[in-house]
Coordinates of C-alpha atoms (C1' of nucleotides) in Angstrom, one line a residue:
Chain A
M1 CA -0.3 6.6 -20.4
D2 CA 1.7 3.5 -19.9
S3 CA -0.3 2.0 -17.2
T4 CA 0.7 -1.5 -16.5
Y5 CA -0.9 -4.3 -14.6
L6 CA 0.3 -7.0 -12.5
E7 CA -2.1 -9.7 -13.6
L8 CA -1.9 -11.8 -10.5
D9 CA -4.2 -14.8 -10.4
T10 CA -4.5 -17.7 -8.1
S11 CA -2.4 -19.9 -10.2
L12 CA 0.5 -17.4 -9.7
S13 CA 0.1 -17.6 -6.0
F14 CA 0.4 -21.4 -6.3
D15 CA 3.5 -20.7 -8.4
L16 CA 4.9 -19.1 -5.3
N17 CA 5.0 -22.6 -3.9
L18 CA 7.7 -23.2 -6.5
N19 CA 5.4 -25.7 -8.2
S20 CA 6.6 -24.3 -11.5
Y21 CA 10.0 -25.6 -10.8
G22 CA 8.6 -29.1 -10.8
V23 CA 9.2 -29.5 -7.1
T24 CA 6.4 -29.5 -4.7
P25 CA 7.4 -28.0 -1.3
K26 CA 6.1 -31.0 0.5
K27 CA 8.2 -33.3 -1.6
E28 CA 11.2 -31.1 -1.1
Y29 CA 10.7 -30.9 2.6
K30 CA 10.1 -34.6 2.9
E31 CA 13.2 -35.4 1.0
F32 CA 15.0 -32.9 3.2
Q33 CA 13.7 -34.6 6.3
T34 CA 14.8 -38.0 5.2
E35 CA 18.1 -36.6 4.3
I36 CA 18.6 -35.2 7.7
I37 CA 17.4 -38.4 9.4
N38 CA 19.7 -40.5 7.2
S39 CA 22.7 -38.3 7.6
K40 CA 22.5 -38.5 11.4
K41 CA 22.7 -42.1 12.4
K42 CA 23.6 -41.6 16.0
P43 CA 20.7 -42.9 18.1
S44 CA 21.5 -40.2 20.7
V45 CA 20.3 -37.4 18.5
N46 CA 16.8 -38.9 17.9
E47 CA 15.1 -36.3 20.0
E48 CA 16.8 -33.6 18.1
E49 CA 15.7 -35.1 14.9
I50 CA 12.1 -35.2 16.0
L51 CA 12.4 -31.6 17.1
L52 CA 13.8 -30.7 13.7
V53 CA 11.0 -32.6 11.9
E54 CA 8.4 -30.8 14.0
K55 CA 9.9 -27.4 13.2
L56 CA 10.0 -28.3 9.6
N57 CA 6.3 -29.3 9.8
Q58 CA 5.6 -25.9 11.4
V59 CA 7.4 -24.2 8.5
I60 CA 5.3 -26.2 6.0
E61 CA 2.1 -25.2 7.8
E62 CA 3.3 -21.6 7.8
N63 CA 4.0 -21.8 4.1
K64 CA 0.6 -23.2 3.5
K65 CA -1.1 -20.4 5.4
L66 CA 1.0 -17.8 3.5
S67 CA 0.1 -19.3 0.2
E68 CA -3.6 -19.3 1.1
L69 CA -3.3 -15.6 2.1
V70 CA -1.7 -14.7 -1.1
G71 CA -4.4 -16.6 -3.0
V72 CA -7.1 -14.8 -1.2
M73 CA -5.4 -11.4 -1.8
C74 CA -5.0 -12.2 -5.5
E75 CA -8.6 -13.3 -5.7
K76 CA -9.8 -10.1 -4.1
Y77 CA -7.5 -8.0 -6.3
N78 CA -8.9 -9.7 -9.4
N79 CA -12.5 -9.1 -8.2
L80 CA -11.7 -5.4 -7.6
K81 CA -10.0 -5.1 -10.9
S82 CA -12.9 -6.6 -12.8
Q83 CA -15.3 -4.3 -10.9
M84 CA -13.2 -1.3 -11.8
E85 CA -13.1 -2.4 -15.4
L86 CA -16.9 -2.7 -15.4
L87 CA -17.2 0.8 -13.9
S88 CA -14.7 2.4 -16.3
N89 CA -16.6 0.7 -19.2
K90 CA -19.8 2.2 -17.8
N91 CA -18.2 5.6 -17.7
N92 CA -17.1 5.3 -21.2
D93 CA -20.6 4.3 -22.3
Q94 CA -22.1 7.2 -20.6
G95 CA -19.8 9.6 -22.4
L96 CA -17.4 10.0 -19.6
V97 CA -19.6 11.5 -16.9
A98 CA -17.7 14.0 -14.9
S99 CA -16.4 12.3 -11.8
K100 CA -17.7 13.7 -8.5
K101 CA -14.4 14.6 -7.1
R102 CA -14.0 16.1 -3.8
K103 CA -13.5 19.8 -3.5
A104 CA -10.4 19.2 -1.5
E105 CA -8.8 17.3 -4.3
S106 CA -9.6 20.0 -6.8
M107 CA -8.2 22.5 -4.3
D108 CA -5.0 20.5 -4.2
N109 CA -4.8 20.7 -7.9
S110 CA -5.5 24.4 -7.9
N111 CA -3.0 24.9 -5.2
N112 CA -0.5 23.1 -7.3
N113 CA -1.4 25.3 -10.2
V114 CA -1.1 28.4 -8.1
N115 CA 2.3 27.3 -6.9
Q116 CA 3.4 26.6 -10.4
V117 CA 1.6 29.3 -12.2
N118 CA 4.7 31.5 -12.5
T119 CA 7.2 28.8 -13.3
D120 CA 5.3 26.0 -15.1
S121 CA 2.2 26.3 -17.3
S122 CA 2.5 22.8 -18.7
S123 CA 0.3 21.3 -16.0
T124 CA -2.6 23.5 -16.8
E125 CA -2.2 22.8 -20.5
E126 CA -2.2 19.1 -19.7
E127 CA -5.4 19.4 -17.8
D128 CA -7.0 21.4 -20.6
S129 CA -6.1 18.8 -23.1
C130 CA -7.7 16.1 -21.1
N131 CA -10.7 18.1 -19.8
K132 CA -13.2 15.4 -20.7
I133 CA -11.6 12.7 -18.7
P134 CA -11.8 12.5 -14.9
K135 CA -8.6 13.9 -13.5
E136 CA -8.3 10.9 -11.2
A137 CA -7.8 8.6 -14.1
I138 CA -5.1 10.8 -15.6
K139 CA -3.1 12.1 -12.7
T140 CA -3.5 9.6 -9.9
K141 CA -1.4 6.5 -10.2
I142 CA -2.4 4.1 -7.5
S143 CA -0.3 1.2 -6.4
R144 CA -0.6 -1.0 -3.4
V145 CA 2.3 -2.4 -1.4
F146 CA 2.1 -5.2 1.0
V147 CA 4.7 -5.1 3.7
P148 CA 5.1 -7.9 6.2
T149 CA 5.9 -6.7 9.7
E150 CA 5.6 -8.0 13.2
A151 CA 2.0 -8.0 14.3
S152 CA 3.1 -6.5 17.6
D153 CA 4.6 -3.5 15.8
T154 CA 2.0 -0.8 16.1
T155 CA 3.8 1.8 14.1
L156 CA 2.3 2.4 10.6
V157 CA 5.7 3.0 9.1
V158 CA 6.6 1.7 5.7
K159 CA 10.2 2.3 4.8
D160 CA 10.4 2.9 1.1
G161 CA 13.2 5.4 1.0
Y162 CA 11.0 8.5 0.7
Q163 CA 10.4 11.1 3.4
W164 CA 6.8 11.1 4.6
R165 CA 4.9 13.5 6.8
K166 CA 1.9 12.1 8.6
Y167 CA -1.1 14.4 8.4
G168 CA -3.9 12.3 9.7
Q169 CA -5.1 9.0 11.1
K170 CA -8.6 7.5 10.9
V171 CA -10.3 4.3 11.9
T172 CA -12.2 3.0 8.9
R173 CA -15.4 0.9 9.1
D174 CA -14.1 -2.2 7.4
N175 CA -10.9 -2.4 9.4
P176 CA -10.5 -1.9 13.2
C177 CA -6.9 -0.9 12.7
P178 CA -6.4 2.8 12.1
R179 CA -5.4 4.1 8.7
A180 CA -2.6 6.6 8.6
Y181 CA -2.3 9.3 5.9
F182 CA 1.1 10.5 4.7
R183 CA 2.3 13.1 2.3
C184 CA 5.7 13.1 0.7
S185 CA 7.7 15.7 2.5
F186 CA 11.0 15.3 0.6
A187 CA 9.9 17.7 -2.1
P188 CA 7.6 20.5 -1.0
R189 CA 5.4 20.2 -4.1
C190 CA 5.5 16.4 -4.4
P191 CA 1.8 15.4 -4.9
V192 CA 2.2 11.8 -3.7
K193 CA 0.1 10.6 -0.9
K194 CA 0.3 7.4 1.0
K195 CA -2.2 5.5 3.1
V196 CA -1.0 2.8 5.5
Q197 CA -3.2 0.4 7.2
R198 CA -2.8 -3.0 8.7
S199 CA -4.6 -5.8 6.8
A200 CA -7.8 -6.7 8.4
E201 CA -7.2 -10.4 7.7
D202 CA -3.5 -10.5 8.7
R203 CA -2.4 -7.9 11.2
S204 CA 1.2 -8.7 10.4
V205 CA 0.8 -7.2 6.9
L206 CA 0.9 -3.5 6.3
V207 CA -1.0 -2.3 3.3
A208 CA 0.4 0.9 1.9
T209 CA -1.5 2.6 -0.9
Y210 CA 0.4 5.1 -2.9
E211 CA -1.5 7.8 -4.9
G212 CA 0.3 9.9 -7.5
E213 CA 3.8 10.0 -8.8
H214 CA 6.9 11.5 -7.2
N215 CA 8.3 14.5 -9.0
H216 CA 11.7 13.9 -7.6
P217 CA 14.1 11.0 -7.3
N218 CA 14.0 8.6 -4.4
P219 CA 16.4 10.2 -1.8
T220 CA 18.0 6.9 -1.0
Q221 CA 18.2 5.5 -4.5
A222 CA 19.1 8.7 -6.3
K223 CA 22.8 7.8 -5.9
T224 CA 22.3 4.5 -7.8
G225 CA 21.0 6.3 -10.8
L226 CA 17.4 5.2 -10.4
G227 CA 14.8 7.7 -11.5
P228 CA 11.6 8.8 -9.9
N229 CA 9.1 6.2 -8.6
H230 CA 11.5 3.4 -8.4
G231 CA 11.5 3.4 -4.7
V232 CA 7.8 2.4 -4.5
A233 CA 7.7 1.0 -8.0
L234 CA 4.8 3.2 -9.0
G235 CA 3.4 2.3 -12.4
S236 CA 5.0 -1.1 -12.5
A237 CA 4.8 -4.5 -10.9
S238 CA 7.6 -5.3 -8.6
I239 CA 8.7 -7.7 -5.9
K240 CA 11.5 -6.5 -3.8
S241 CA 13.3 -7.3 -0.6
S242 CA 13.5 -4.9 2.3
V243 CA 14.7 -5.0 5.8
S244 CA 11.4 -6.1 7.1
G245 CA 10.7 -8.6 4.3
P246 CA 9.7 -8.9 0.7
L247 CA 7.4 -6.2 -0.7
V248 CA 4.7 -7.1 -3.1
T249 CA 3.5 -4.2 -5.2
L250 CA 0.3 -4.2 -7.1
D251 CA -0.5 -1.4 -9.5
L252 CA -4.1 -0.5 -9.2
T253 CA -4.0 2.2 -11.9
Q254 CA -7.2 2.4 -13.7
P255 CA -7.4 1.2 -17.3
G256 CA -9.0 4.5 -18.3
S257 CA -6.5 6.9 -19.9
C258 CA -6.4 9.7 -22.4
N259 CA -6.3 7.2 -25.2
D260 CA -8.4 4.2 -24.4
G261 CA -9.7 2.0 -21.6
K262 CA -8.1 -1.2 -22.6
N263 CA -5.2 -3.0 -20.9
S264 CA -2.1 -1.7 -22.6
S265 CA 0.2 -4.4 -21.5
P266 CA -1.2 -7.8 -22.2
D267 CA 2.3 -9.3 -22.1
I268 CA 2.0 -9.4 -18.3
K269 CA -0.5 -12.1 -18.6
S270 CA 1.8 -14.3 -20.6
P271 CA 3.3 -17.4 -19.1
A272 CA 6.8 -16.0 -20.0
F273 CA 6.1 -12.9 -17.8
Q274 CA 4.7 -14.9 -15.0
Q275 CA 7.7 -17.2 -15.2
F276 CA 9.9 -14.2 -15.1
M277 CA 8.1 -12.9 -12.0
I278 CA 8.5 -16.3 -10.3
E279 CA 12.2 -16.3 -11.1
Q280 CA 12.4 -12.8 -9.6
M281 CA 10.7 -13.9 -6.5
A282 CA 12.8 -17.0 -6.1
S283 CA 15.9 -14.9 -6.8
S284 CA 14.8 -12.3 -4.2
L285 CA 14.3 -14.9 -1.6
T286 CA 17.5 -16.7 -2.2
K287 CA 19.5 -13.4 -2.2
D288 CA 17.8 -12.1 0.9
P289 CA 20.2 -12.7 3.8
T290 CA 17.3 -12.5 6.2
F291 CA 15.5 -15.3 4.5
T292 CA 18.6 -17.5 4.1
A293 CA 19.5 -16.9 7.7
A294 CA 16.0 -17.8 8.9
L295 CA 16.2 -20.9 6.7
A296 CA 19.5 -21.8 8.1
A297 CA 18.2 -21.3 11.6
A298 CA 15.2 -23.4 10.9
I299 CA 17.4 -26.2 9.6
A300 CA 19.7 -25.9 12.6
G301 CA 16.6 -26.0 14.9
K302 CA 17.5 -22.8 16.5
W303 CA 14.1 -21.0 15.9
Chain B
dC1 C1' 12.8 26.6 19.3
dG2 C1' 11.6 24.2 15.3
dC3 C1' 9.8 20.2 13.4
dA4 C1' 6.9 16.0 13.4
dT5 C1' 3.1 13.7 15.3
dT6 C1' -1.4 13.4 17.4
dT7 C1' -6.2 14.0 17.4
dG8 C1' -10.7 16.2 17.3
dA9 C1' -13.2 19.0 14.2
dC10 C1' -14.5 19.9 9.9
dC11 C1' -15.5 19.1 4.9
dT12 C1' -17.3 16.5 1.1
dG13 C1' -19.3 12.7 -1.4
dC14 C1' -22.6 9.2 -1.5
dG15 C1' -26.6 6.3 -0.4
dC16 C1' -31.1 6.1 1.4
Chain C
dG1 C1' -32.4 16.5 3.4
dC2 C1' -30.0 13.6 6.5
dG3 C1' -26.7 10.6 8.2
dC4 C1' -22.5 8.0 7.5
dA5 C1' -17.8 7.3 6.2
dG6 C1' -13.5 8.7 4.2
dG7 C1' -10.3 12.3 3.8
dT8 C1' -8.1 16.6 5.4
dC9 C1' -7.1 20.5 8.4
dA10 C1' -5.0 22.7 12.1
dA11 C1' -4.3 23.5 17.0
dA12 C1' -2.2 21.0 20.7
dT13 C1' 1.4 18.3 22.1
dG14 C1' 5.8 15.9 22.2
dC15 C1' 10.6 15.4 21.2
dG16 C1' 15.4 16.3 19.9

DNA sequence: CGCATTTGACCTGCGC
DNA sequence: GCGCAGGTCAAATGCG
């Protein structure tokens, strides 16, 4: 399988500060502040200037906090990833001990097979061919999407273009915010599930975990010729803009596959790829009208 | 009336 | 074996 990783490390999160462009945010802001002050020589606008500087400082602080948050998230992701690699290595060493999957999941699979038994036998053949490997590692693609929302917004809705039907909600131990469970309802047999929960650390961030792959095109993107999975970027790393803000997608697909347990895409770690990602992020931000409008508003002191 | 959402009950895996 | 926690089911409820 072509599972790919977004190898995010803390350095990348610092790259988000645009350090890679040779310009530190602070420096840029300071230059900007002096520019503003120099450009406005009227003594009557002093108060306005002070106000502007204060607001810019606020933005700097906010940027700092966001960078720290991304850093923490990346750190945790890397920790989890290394743990998962350790676990998968263990499994390989032990001759791929059968995973203790829940009966419900196997029932889901059997239901799928029942549904498809008359029309499609390929799925059962596929399972037979990979009998020795845990189904989870083969069939379940897991990716995580971080969606910035307003903290006051209590709805656990992540607009990704697909149609979701909520089938459950649960409060988990590690997070006081409830977790909502969704199934893709666009196609009746689409196996994709989605869990949405607010981040315990930052209530303004929704964490959507996608499991599985859509067996149909994205309803909203089908017109543009994009194939399945592009809407949530399953199986790939992506940064994209949305109405509510930029989405950061992390693919948590396990390294274990039918072929091997090694990372199949080392290029992602390369500086070139990270540079590409940075450029994509910068491009997304500058192209995002919401962001540019907010920036303009901040400059104009209208926040 | 049909569909989506809510929510308590139930099921299953896991650790002790 | 028991209890806990995560995940799912399905009846009740709400809404257009």
